[in-house]
């Protein structure tokens, strides 16, 4: 079982819609969770971090964490074509010295 | 404000050779983590350096080694290169081992022929 699992997609949403990206993790000891965005040919960029159960909002982005279900999600409101990228979920599955990434979900926002 | 600097950006090596990749962390960061990213995959953790010591290691053979210098910069060395080592190598810098997330460099694209 992979430590961090994501659906590889692609997830296609129309411009202006809400994109919902999901992630599950296997290590119940994980404390920190991250969402990174990676444009094609570029390196990952941190967009959200979340440490407590519940929601965390930052502009058009909302991260949700449910530790009981070992589930993390990212909502992108008012999706724009510029949001088209691969979104990587990550957690500190081996302690914060080791952050493990999922394989990423490719998001396509259709104009 | 300088971000994370990696060098070189691209590299072509022959099987069996050795390679050294370099990383300078973002100003104010003291921790460097190295990742390998194959095409279409997520980054795979190689190891993390903090206070000039390897703090954690992923599932990579001993052919992969590293070092961190007093100025926090780091090197990744790979010996006896295999075709399968061809990938994008990413350096991620952070403060105090990364509880608040990483800043990634632009990566080194290694091709082994």
XYZ file of C-alpha atoms in Angstrom:
224
model
C 0.000 0.000 0.000
C 1.347 3.375 -0.995
C 1.784 5.835 1.859
C -0.005 8.655 0.038
C -2.531 7.855 -2.665
C -4.119 10.101 -5.250
C -6.174 9.534 -8.363
C -3.882 10.392 -11.271
C -6.704 11.920 -13.307
C -6.942 13.859 -15.468
C -9.708 15.721 -13.686
C -11.443 18.055 -16.112
C -13.605 20.925 -14.887
C -15.097 23.911 -16.727
C -13.786 27.383 -16.014
C -15.498 28.897 -12.979
C -16.396 25.534 -11.431
C -15.121 24.019 -8.181
C -12.326 21.482 -8.577
C -12.131 18.839 -5.854
C -8.883 16.931 -5.405
C -8.615 14.027 -2.986
C -5.859 12.167 -1.185
C -5.641 9.347 1.347
C -2.711 8.417 3.553
C -1.811 5.241 5.394
C 0.297 6.406 8.355
C -1.971 7.348 11.279
C 1.019 9.061 12.888
C 1.180 11.704 10.156
C 0.823 15.199 11.550
C 1.438 17.557 8.637
C -0.189 17.612 5.238
C 0.653 19.664 2.195
C -0.652 20.444 -1.251
C 1.831 21.377 -3.954
C 1.113 22.522 -7.485
C 3.425 21.474 -10.299
C 3.150 22.955 -13.755
C 4.446 20.843 -16.618
C 8.232 21.046 -16.771
C 8.464 23.010 -13.530
C 9.191 22.148 -9.918
C 6.519 21.786 -7.195
C 5.256 24.902 -5.437
C 3.669 24.831 -1.977
C 0.113 26.148 -2.014
C -1.411 24.900 1.250
C -0.445 23.222 4.484
C -2.854 21.819 7.083
C -2.215 20.282 10.466
C -5.582 20.064 12.270
C -8.885 18.426 11.449
C -11.281 20.674 9.583
C -10.985 23.268 6.864
C -8.315 25.836 6.099
C -9.022 28.528 3.541
C -6.584 30.667 1.574
C -8.106 32.721 -1.199
C -9.714 30.389 -3.739
C -8.154 27.325 -2.087
C -9.591 25.302 0.792
C -7.773 22.336 2.306
C -9.755 19.806 4.315
C -8.335 17.235 6.732
C -10.083 14.273 8.332
C -7.607 12.295 10.409
C -10.156 9.675 11.441
C -10.704 8.801 7.787
C -7.076 9.510 6.846
C -8.305 11.786 4.106
C -7.102 15.140 2.788
C -8.728 17.198 0.071
C -8.171 20.430 -1.799
C -10.994 22.521 -3.211
C -10.305 25.169 -5.824
C -13.170 27.610 -6.260
C -13.743 29.606 -9.454
C -11.245 27.418 -11.324
C -9.188 29.222 -13.956
C -7.287 27.817 -16.955
C -4.115 28.913 -15.140
C -4.961 26.368 -12.417
C -4.309 23.565 -14.925
C -1.419 21.651 -13.391
C -0.611 18.516 -11.436
C -1.507 18.748 -7.753
C 0.659 16.761 -5.373
C -0.530 15.717 -1.930
C 2.177 15.128 0.687
C 2.419 14.110 4.325
C 5.140 13.643 6.918
C 4.570 9.912 7.023
C 7.989 9.170 8.422
C 8.283 12.112 10.750
C 8.763 15.619 9.469
C 12.213 14.680 8.344
C 10.598 12.630 5.582
C 7.785 14.106 3.559
C 6.128 11.574 1.258
C 4.373 12.626 -1.923
C 1.560 11.056 -3.844
C 1.775 10.551 -7.587
C -0.287 13.685 -8.212
C -3.629 14.475 -9.833
C -3.600 16.265 -13.165
C -6.207 19.023 -13.295
C -7.452 20.461 -16.571
C -9.614 23.584 -16.463
C -11.524 23.925 -19.710
C -12.212 27.538 -20.876
C 15.485 37.129 -2.048
C 17.343 34.206 -3.610
C 15.318 31.066 -3.873
C 16.689 27.551 -4.035
C 19.496 27.242 -6.560
C 20.405 23.941 -8.184
C 23.220 23.157 -10.568
C 23.626 21.998 -13.206
C 20.205 22.240 -14.844
C 20.847 19.388 -17.243
C 23.387 16.598 -17.279
C 24.093 13.627 -19.536
C 26.204 10.790 -18.119
C 27.209 7.302 -19.202
C 26.298 4.165 -17.280
C 28.805 3.439 -14.543
C 29.907 7.043 -14.160
C 29.525 9.168 -11.053
C 27.659 12.454 -10.754
C 27.481 15.291 -8.241
C 24.496 17.619 -8.039
C 24.544 20.819 -6.008
C 21.973 22.830 -4.119
C 21.987 26.162 -2.314
C 18.967 26.587 -0.049
C 16.751 29.612 0.189
C 18.053 32.380 2.436
C 17.060 31.640 6.039
C 16.621 27.904 5.450
C 18.883 25.378 7.141
C 17.579 22.034 5.884
C 17.955 20.379 2.499
C 15.954 17.391 1.289
C 16.612 15.624 -1.992
C 13.972 14.006 -4.168
C 14.002 11.991 -7.381
C 11.096 12.494 -9.744
C 10.578 10.154 -12.676
C 8.345 11.249 -15.529
C 4.693 11.115 -14.554
C 5.452 10.206 -10.942
C 5.499 12.076 -7.666
C 8.811 13.049 -6.063
C 10.479 10.170 -4.209
C 12.352 11.015 -1.014
C 16.079 10.284 -1.124
C 17.342 11.849 2.108
C 17.353 14.955 4.286
C 20.289 16.893 5.677
C 20.076 19.083 8.748
C 22.950 20.372 10.868
C 25.339 18.704 8.419
C 23.965 15.243 9.177
C 21.752 12.861 7.246
C 18.575 12.793 9.351
C 16.336 10.484 7.357
C 16.732 8.327 4.297
C 14.307 6.892 1.781
C 14.499 3.571 -0.055
C 17.541 4.365 -2.139
C 20.728 2.288 -2.365
C 24.043 3.340 -0.910
C 25.091 4.517 -4.367
C 23.211 7.654 -3.406
C 25.075 9.751 -0.875
C 25.101 13.334 0.183
C 26.683 16.044 2.182
C 25.712 19.315 3.782
C 28.196 22.118 4.278
C 28.374 24.668 7.115
C 26.696 27.267 4.874
C 23.724 24.834 4.530
C 24.382 24.083 0.869
C 24.280 20.440 -0.110
C 25.521 17.932 -2.642
C 23.947 14.738 -3.912
C 26.347 12.128 -5.254
C 25.336 9.114 -7.276
C 27.893 6.415 -8.051
C 27.820 3.639 -10.638
C 25.010 5.258 -12.587
C 22.270 3.063 -14.011
C 19.873 3.839 -16.836
C 17.110 3.851 -14.220
C 18.724 6.787 -12.443
C 17.574 9.041 -15.268
C 15.149 11.477 -13.652
C 14.612 15.000 -12.399
C 16.448 15.534 -9.120
C 14.838 18.105 -6.898
C 16.337 19.905 -3.959
C 13.874 21.159 -1.353
C 14.930 23.613 1.321
C 13.158 24.378 4.575
C 13.643 25.770 8.039
C 14.207 23.316 10.885
C 13.484 20.168 8.915
C 10.408 21.338 7.134
C 7.413 21.283 9.419
C 6.043 24.254 7.449
C 6.655 22.874 3.987
C 9.384 23.050 1.402
C 10.652 25.417 -1.244
C 11.862 23.506 -4.277
C 14.633 24.367 -6.669
C 14.095 24.094 -10.409
C 15.796 20.705 -10.462
C 18.571 18.934 -12.315
C 17.547 16.768 -15.234
C 19.893 13.759 -15.293
C 20.001 11.524 -18.336
C 22.021 8.310 -18.170
C 22.891 6.747 -21.532
